[in-house]
C-alpha positions as protocol buffer text, in pm:
chain_id: "A"
residue {
  index: 1
  type: MET
  ca { x: 0 y: 0 z: 0 }
}
residue {
  index: 2
  type: LYS
  ca { x: 110 y: 357 z: -63 }
}
residue {
  index: 3
  type: TYR
  ca { x: 155 y: 592 z: 228 }
}
residue {
  index: 4
  type: ALA
  ca { x: 184 y: 968 z: 224 }
}
residue {
  index: 5
  type: ILE
  ca { x: 463 y: 1091 z: 449 }
}
residue {
  index: 6
  type: ILE
  ca { x: 334 y: 1412 z: 604 }
}
residue {
  index: 7
  type: LYS
  ca { x: 502 y: 1689 z: 799 }
}
residue {
  index: 8
  type: ASN
  ca { x: 329 y: 2009 z: 908 }
}
residue {
  index: 9
  type: GLY
  ca { x: 21 y: 1925 z: 699 }
}
residue {
  index: 10
  type: VAL
  ca { x: 211 y: 1880 z: 371 }
}
residue {
  index: 11
  type: VAL
  ca { x: 292 y: 1554 z: 189 }
}
residue {
  index: 12
  type: VAL
  ca { x: 671 y: 1539 z: 161 }
}
residue {
  index: 13
  type: ASN
  ca { x: 696 y: 1193 z: 3 }
}
residue {
  index: 14
  type: VAL
  ca { x: 489 y: 890 z: -99 }
}
residue {
  index: 15
  type: ILE
  ca { x: 629 y: 546 z: -17 }
}
residue {
  index: 16
  type: GLU
  ca { x: 501 y: 189 z: -51 }
}
residue {
  index: 17
  type: TYR
  ca { x: 500 y: -18 z: 266 }
}
residue {
  index: 18
  type: GLU
  ca { x: 369 y: -370 z: 323 }
}
residue {
  index: 19
  type: SER
  ca { x: 208 y: -263 z: 651 }
}
residue {
  index: 20
  type: GLN
  ca { x: 143 y: 55 z: 849 }
}
residue {
  index: 21
  type: PRO
  ca { x: 482 y: 212 z: 927 }
}
residue {
  index: 22
  type: SER
  ca { x: 576 y: 347 z: 1267 }
}
residue {
  index: 23
  type: THR
  ca { x: 543 y: 713 z: 1361 }
}
residue {
  index: 24
  type: PRO
  ca { x: 772 y: 866 z: 1260 }
}
residue {
  index: 25
  type: PRO
  ca { x: 837 y: 627 z: 971 }
}
residue {
  index: 26
  type: ALA
  ca { x: 1185 y: 474 z: 957 }
}
residue {
  index: 27
  type: GLY
  ca { x: 1432 y: 720 z: 809 }
}
residue {
  index: 28
  type: PHE
  ca { x: 1221 y: 1027 z: 893 }
}
residue {
  index: 29
  type: SER
  ca { x: 1256 y: 1263 z: 1188 }
}
residue {
  index: 30
  type: GLU
  ca { x: 1002 y: 1347 z: 1458 }
}
residue {
  index: 31
  type: GLY
  ca { x: 697 y: 1528 z: 1326 }
}
residue {
  index: 32
  type: HIS
  ca { x: 654 y: 1301 z: 1024 }
}
residue {
  index: 33
  type: GLU
  ca { x: 360 y: 1064 z: 1001 }
}
residue {
  index: 34
  type: ALA
  ca { x: 244 y: 810 z: 744 }
}
residue {
  index: 35
  type: ILE
  ca { x: -116 y: 811 z: 622 }
}
residue {
  index: 36
  type: GLN
  ca { x: -238 y: 549 z: 372 }
}
residue {
  index: 37
  type: SER
  ca { x: -340 y: 695 z: 37 }
}
residue {
  index: 38
  type: ASP
  ca { x: -311 y: 575 z: -321 }
}
residue {
  index: 39
  type: VAL
  ca { x: -398 y: 907 z: -485 }
}
residue {
  index: 40
  type: VAL
  ca { x: -175 y: 1179 z: -340 }
}
residue {
  index: 41
  type: SER
  ca { x: 155 y: 1328 z: -453 }
}
residue {
  index: 42
  type: PRO
  ca { x: 419 y: 1539 z: -281 }
}
residue {
  index: 43
  type: ASN
  ca { x: 305 y: 1892 z: -190 }
}
residue {
  index: 44
  type: TRP
  ca { x: -59 y: 1790 z: -136 }
}
residue {
  index: 45
  type: HIS
  ca { x: -208 y: 1924 z: 187 }
}
residue {
  index: 46
  type: TYR
  ca { x: -348 y: 1714 z: 470 }
}
residue {
  index: 47
  type: ALA
  ca { x: -585 y: 1851 z: 735 }
}
residue {
  index: 48
  type: ASN
  ca { x: -869 y: 1707 z: 941 }
}
residue {
  index: 49
  type: GLY
  ca { x: -832 y: 1365 z: 776 }
}
residue {
  index: 50
  type: THR
  ca { x: -861 y: 1501 z: 422 }
}
residue {
  index: 51
  type: PHE
  ca { x: -602 y: 1533 z: 144 }
}
residue {
  index: 52
  type: THR
  ca { x: -628 y: 1836 z: -84 }
}
residue {
  index: 53
  type: ASN
  ca { x: -451 y: 1891 z: -416 }
}
residue {
  index: 54
  type: PRO
  ca { x: -296 y: 2241 z: -408 }
}
residue {
  index: 55
  type: ASN
  ca { x: -305 y: 2247 z: -789 }
}
residue {
  index: 56
  type: PRO
  ca { x: -638 y: 2096 z: -890 }
}
residue {
  index: 57
  type: PRO
  ca { x: -683 y: 2024 z: -1260 }
}
residue {
  index: 58
  type: VAL
  ca { x: -834 y: 2306 z: -1458 }
}
residue {
  index: 59
  type: VAL
  ca { x: -1164 y: 2219 z: -1621 }
}
residue {
  index: 60
  type: VAL
  ca { x: -1234 y: 2417 z: -1935 }
}
residue {
  index: 61
  type: ALA
  ca { x: -1591 y: 2420 z: -2058 }
}
residue {
  index: 62
  type: ILE
  ca { x: -1602 y: 2392 z: -2435 }
}
residue {
  index: 63
  type: PRO
  ca { x: -1936 y: 2483 z: -2586 }
}
residue {
  index: 64
  type: ALA
  ca { x: -2098 y: 2215 z: -2796 }
}
residue {
  index: 65
  type: PRO
  ca { x: -2070 y: 2279 z: -3168 }
}
residue {
  index: 66
  type: LYS
  ca { x: -2376 y: 2416 z: -3341 }
}
residue {
  index: 67
  type: SER
  ca { x: -2580 y: 2179 z: -3548 }
}
residue {
  index: 68
  type: LEU
  ca { x: -2571 y: 2217 z: -3924 }
}
residue {
  index: 69
  type: THR
  ca { x: -2930 y: 2342 z: -3913 }
}
residue {
  index: 70
  type: ASP
  ca { x: -2841 y: 2609 z: -3656 }
}
residue {
  index: 71
  type: MET
  ca { x: -2544 y: 2725 z: -3864 }
}
residue {
  index: 72
  type: ILE
  ca { x: -2755 y: 2751 z: -4182 }
}
residue {
  index: 73
  type: LEU
  ca { x: -3040 y: 2933 z: -4010 }
}
residue {
  index: 74
  type: ALA
  ca { x: -2800 y: 3174 z: -3835 }
}
residue {
  index: 75
  type: ASP
  ca { x: -2685 y: 3322 z: -4167 }
}
residue {
  index: 76
  type: PRO
  ca { x: -2943 y: 3396 z: -4439 }
}
residue {
  index: 77
  type: THR
  ca { x: -2673 y: 3381 z: -4710 }
}
residue {
  index: 78
  type: GLU
  ca { x: -2593 y: 3024 z: -4612 }
}
residue {
  index: 79
  type: LEU
  ca { x: -2961 y: 2934 z: -4639 }
}
residue {
  index: 80
  type: ALA
  ca { x: -2973 y: 3093 z: -4984 }
}
residue {
  index: 81
  type: LYS
  ca { x: -2664 y: 2896 z: -5092 }
}
residue {
  index: 82
  type: LEU
  ca { x: -2824 y: 2574 z: -4970 }
}
residue {
  index: 83
  type: LYS
  ca { x: -3149 y: 2647 z: -5158 }
}
residue {
  index: 84
  type: THR
  ca { x: -2952 y: 2719 z: -5476 }
}
residue {
  index: 85
  type: ALA
  ca { x: -2751 y: 2400 z: -5439 }
}
residue {
  index: 86
  type: LEU
  ca { x: -3070 y: 2198 z: -5391 }
}
residue {
  index: 87
  type: GLY
  ca { x: -3250 y: 2376 z: -5674 }
}
residue {
  index: 88
  type: ILE
  ca { x: -3521 y: 2508 z: -5448 }
}
């Protein structure tokens, strides 16, 4: 299992252990603790039992493309071109 090594509320490392490591984990000084988590990375924050990504992914909303009908009806010249092409 992966464990986040935390000091002062910040993940300083992520290490795999077979079982829960001691506090502080071997090789780390006082003030470090290991909390099991498979999803964190260094620099994440830990407070009140919750990990928080300091750099959450940016979600960009992309508007859905207009339908062909909407594009034709939005511009009268396009509608005229379509009618000409269809012989209407």
